[in-house]
Amino acid sequence: MSELTRIGVAIEASLLGQFDELIAKKSYASRSEAFRDLIRDALVQEQWSRGTGHVVGTVTLVYDHRVRLLNERLTSLQHDFHHAMLSTLHVHLDHDHCLEVIVVRGRAAQVKRIADALISMKGVKHGQLTVTTAGASG
Ligand code: NI
């Protein structure tokens, strides 16, 4: 870890009280760690909104594998972007449904495009993209 810099933050007592309740619920050991995570999250979101930063994301899909050609389409799309695909986890949820978690890495705009293409496929019942930082900074 790099050297820490101490800063002072002025904040209303009521707002701080609510923040303390929130971080207790989330099991943070200290306010400092909670503040650092808020800042990191804001930076990831900003990087994400500019579309230029390098991000890692997970695309979670729940789909009905009986939908015609869906498996082929999902696989084909992942091969089209094979440089961005890091790993896939597949779970057979029940007789008809599959859960897939695909780890994607690349520029934010590309990761978003890939996720949108996967999630919007016919037969995908639910899809969610979660983005995080590639970890090079922060
Ligand atoms: Ni399956």
Short mmCIF file of C-alpha atoms and ligand atoms in Angstrom, two decimals:
data_model
loop_
_atom_site.label_atom_id
_atom_site.label_comp_id
_atom_site.label_asym_id
_atom_site.label_seq_id
_atom_site.Cartn_x
_atom_site.Cartn_y
_atom_site.Cartn_z
CA MET A 1 0.00 0.00 0.00
CA SER A 2 1.25 3.51 -0.78
CA GLU A 3 1.76 6.15 1.90
CA LEU A 4 -1.42 7.44 3.50
CA THR A 5 -2.31 11.14 3.66
CA ARG A 6 -4.56 12.32 6.47
CA ILE A 7 -7.34 14.78 5.58
CA GLY A 8 -10.00 16.55 7.64
CA VAL A 9 -13.62 16.47 6.48
CA ALA A 10 -16.32 18.79 7.84
CA ILE A 11 -19.70 17.10 7.87
CA GLU A 12 -23.08 17.65 9.55
CA ALA A 13 -23.61 15.50 12.64
CA SER A 14 -26.84 14.01 11.32
CA LEU A 15 -25.26 13.04 8.01
CA LEU A 16 -22.29 11.51 9.82
CA GLY A 17 -24.70 9.60 12.06
CA GLN A 18 -26.45 8.11 9.05
CA PHE A 19 -23.09 7.29 7.48
CA ASP A 20 -21.96 5.52 10.66
CA GLU A 21 -25.16 3.45 10.68
CA LEU A 22 -24.62 2.53 7.04
CA ILE A 23 -21.00 1.48 7.46
CA ALA A 24 -21.88 -0.52 10.59
CA LYS A 25 -24.45 -2.43 8.52
CA LYS A 26 -21.82 -3.03 5.88
CA SER A 27 -19.33 -4.22 8.51
CA TYR A 28 -16.62 -1.66 7.77
CA ALA A 29 -13.88 -1.67 10.38
CA SER A 30 -13.39 2.10 10.12
CA ARG A 31 -14.79 5.28 8.57
CA SER A 32 -11.52 5.69 6.69
CA GLU A 33 -11.95 2.41 4.83
CA ALA A 34 -15.57 3.30 4.02
CA PHE A 35 -14.51 6.72 2.68
CA ARG A 36 -11.77 5.13 0.58
CA ASP A 37 -14.27 2.71 -0.94
CA LEU A 38 -16.69 5.54 -1.76
CA ILE A 39 -13.90 7.42 -3.50
CA ARG A 40 -12.77 4.32 -5.42
CA ASP A 41 -16.35 3.64 -6.47
CA ALA A 42 -16.77 7.23 -7.69
CA LEU A 43 -13.55 6.94 -9.70
CA VAL A 44 -14.65 3.66 -11.28
CA GLN A 45 -18.03 5.17 -12.16
CA GLU A 46 -16.35 8.22 -13.67
CA GLN A 47 -13.93 6.06 -15.69
CA TRP A 48 -16.93 4.04 -16.72
CA SER A 49 -19.01 7.03 -17.81
CA ARG A 50 -16.16 8.39 -19.96
CA GLY A 51 -15.93 5.01 -21.66
CA THR A 52 -12.17 5.28 -22.08
CA GLY A 53 -10.78 3.66 -18.96
CA HIS A 54 -9.72 0.04 -18.72
CA VAL A 55 -12.27 -1.90 -16.70
CA VAL A 56 -13.07 -5.43 -15.65
CA GLY A 57 -16.69 -6.45 -15.51
CA THR A 58 -18.86 -9.45 -14.85
CA VAL A 59 -21.93 -10.12 -16.92
CA THR A 60 -24.44 -12.33 -15.13
CA LEU A 61 -27.06 -13.95 -17.32
CA VAL A 62 -30.02 -16.19 -16.54
CA TYR A 63 -31.47 -17.78 -19.62
CA ASP A 64 -33.63 -20.58 -20.91
CA HIS A 65 -31.34 -22.93 -22.81
CA ARG A 66 -34.30 -24.37 -24.76
CA VAL A 67 -34.70 -21.11 -26.73
CA ARG A 68 -33.68 -21.97 -30.26
CA LEU A 69 -30.09 -21.06 -31.14
CA LEU A 70 -29.55 -19.10 -27.91
CA ASN A 71 -26.57 -21.18 -26.76
CA GLU A 72 -25.00 -20.84 -30.21
CA ARG A 73 -25.58 -17.07 -30.27
CA LEU A 74 -24.14 -16.56 -26.79
CA THR A 75 -21.07 -18.63 -27.63
CA SER A 76 -20.61 -17.00 -31.02
CA LEU A 77 -20.71 -13.50 -29.53
CA GLN A 78 -18.12 -14.45 -26.92
CA HIS A 79 -15.85 -15.76 -29.68
CA ASP A 80 -16.29 -12.51 -31.62
CA PHE A 81 -14.82 -10.69 -28.60
CA HIS A 82 -12.50 -13.48 -27.41
CA HIS A 83 -9.69 -11.03 -26.54
CA ALA A 84 -11.97 -9.43 -23.96
CA MET A 85 -13.30 -12.68 -22.46
CA LEU A 86 -11.42 -13.85 -19.41
CA SER A 87 -13.56 -16.64 -18.02
CA THR A 88 -17.05 -18.09 -17.95
CA LEU A 89 -18.84 -19.90 -15.16
CA HIS A 90 -21.88 -21.94 -16.10
CA VAL A 91 -24.43 -23.35 -13.65
CA HIS A 92 -27.39 -25.52 -14.70
CA LEU A 93 -29.97 -23.93 -12.39
CA ASP A 94 -32.81 -26.30 -13.08
CA HIS A 95 -34.21 -28.36 -15.95
CA ASP A 96 -34.65 -25.33 -18.21
CA HIS A 97 -32.50 -22.50 -16.88
CA CYS A 98 -28.82 -21.71 -16.94
CA LEU A 99 -26.88 -19.09 -15.04
CA GLU A 100 -23.74 -17.78 -16.65
CA VAL A 101 -21.18 -15.37 -15.23
CA ILE A 102 -18.80 -14.01 -17.83
CA VAL A 103 -15.73 -12.02 -16.82
CA VAL A 104 -14.94 -9.34 -19.40
CA ARG A 105 -11.97 -7.00 -19.60
CA GLY A 106 -11.39 -4.04 -21.89
CA ARG A 107 -12.22 -0.40 -22.49
CA ALA A 108 -15.38 0.57 -20.62
CA ALA A 109 -17.27 1.33 -23.81
CA GLN A 110 -16.44 -2.07 -25.30
CA VAL A 111 -17.32 -3.94 -22.11
CA LYS A 112 -20.67 -2.12 -22.08
CA ARG A 113 -21.29 -2.99 -25.74
CA ILE A 114 -20.55 -6.67 -25.12
CA ALA A 115 -22.77 -6.75 -22.03
CA ASP A 116 -25.64 -5.05 -23.85
CA ALA A 117 -25.39 -7.53 -26.72
CA LEU A 118 -25.45 -10.51 -24.35
CA ILE A 119 -28.22 -9.20 -22.09
CA SER A 120 -30.52 -8.19 -24.95
CA MET A 121 -30.51 -11.62 -26.59
CA LYS A 122 -33.87 -13.29 -26.95
CA GLY A 123 -34.26 -15.92 -24.24
CA VAL A 124 -32.08 -14.10 -21.67
CA LYS A 125 -34.47 -13.59 -18.75
CA HIS A 126 -32.23 -11.43 -16.64
CA GLY A 127 -28.86 -9.88 -17.16
CA GLN A 128 -26.68 -7.58 -15.15
CA LEU A 129 -23.31 -5.97 -15.75
CA THR A 130 -21.12 -5.15 -12.79
CA VAL A 131 -18.01 -3.11 -13.48
CA THR A 132 -14.94 -2.69 -11.40
CA THR A 133 -11.47 -1.32 -11.88
CA ALA A 134 -8.68 -3.29 -13.53
CA GLY A 135 -6.79 -2.52 -10.34
CA ALA A 136 -3.86 -0.62 -11.87
CA SER A 137 -4.61 2.47 -9.78
CA GLY A 138 -6.23 3.18 -6.44
NI NI B 1 -26.90 -25.02 -18.34
#
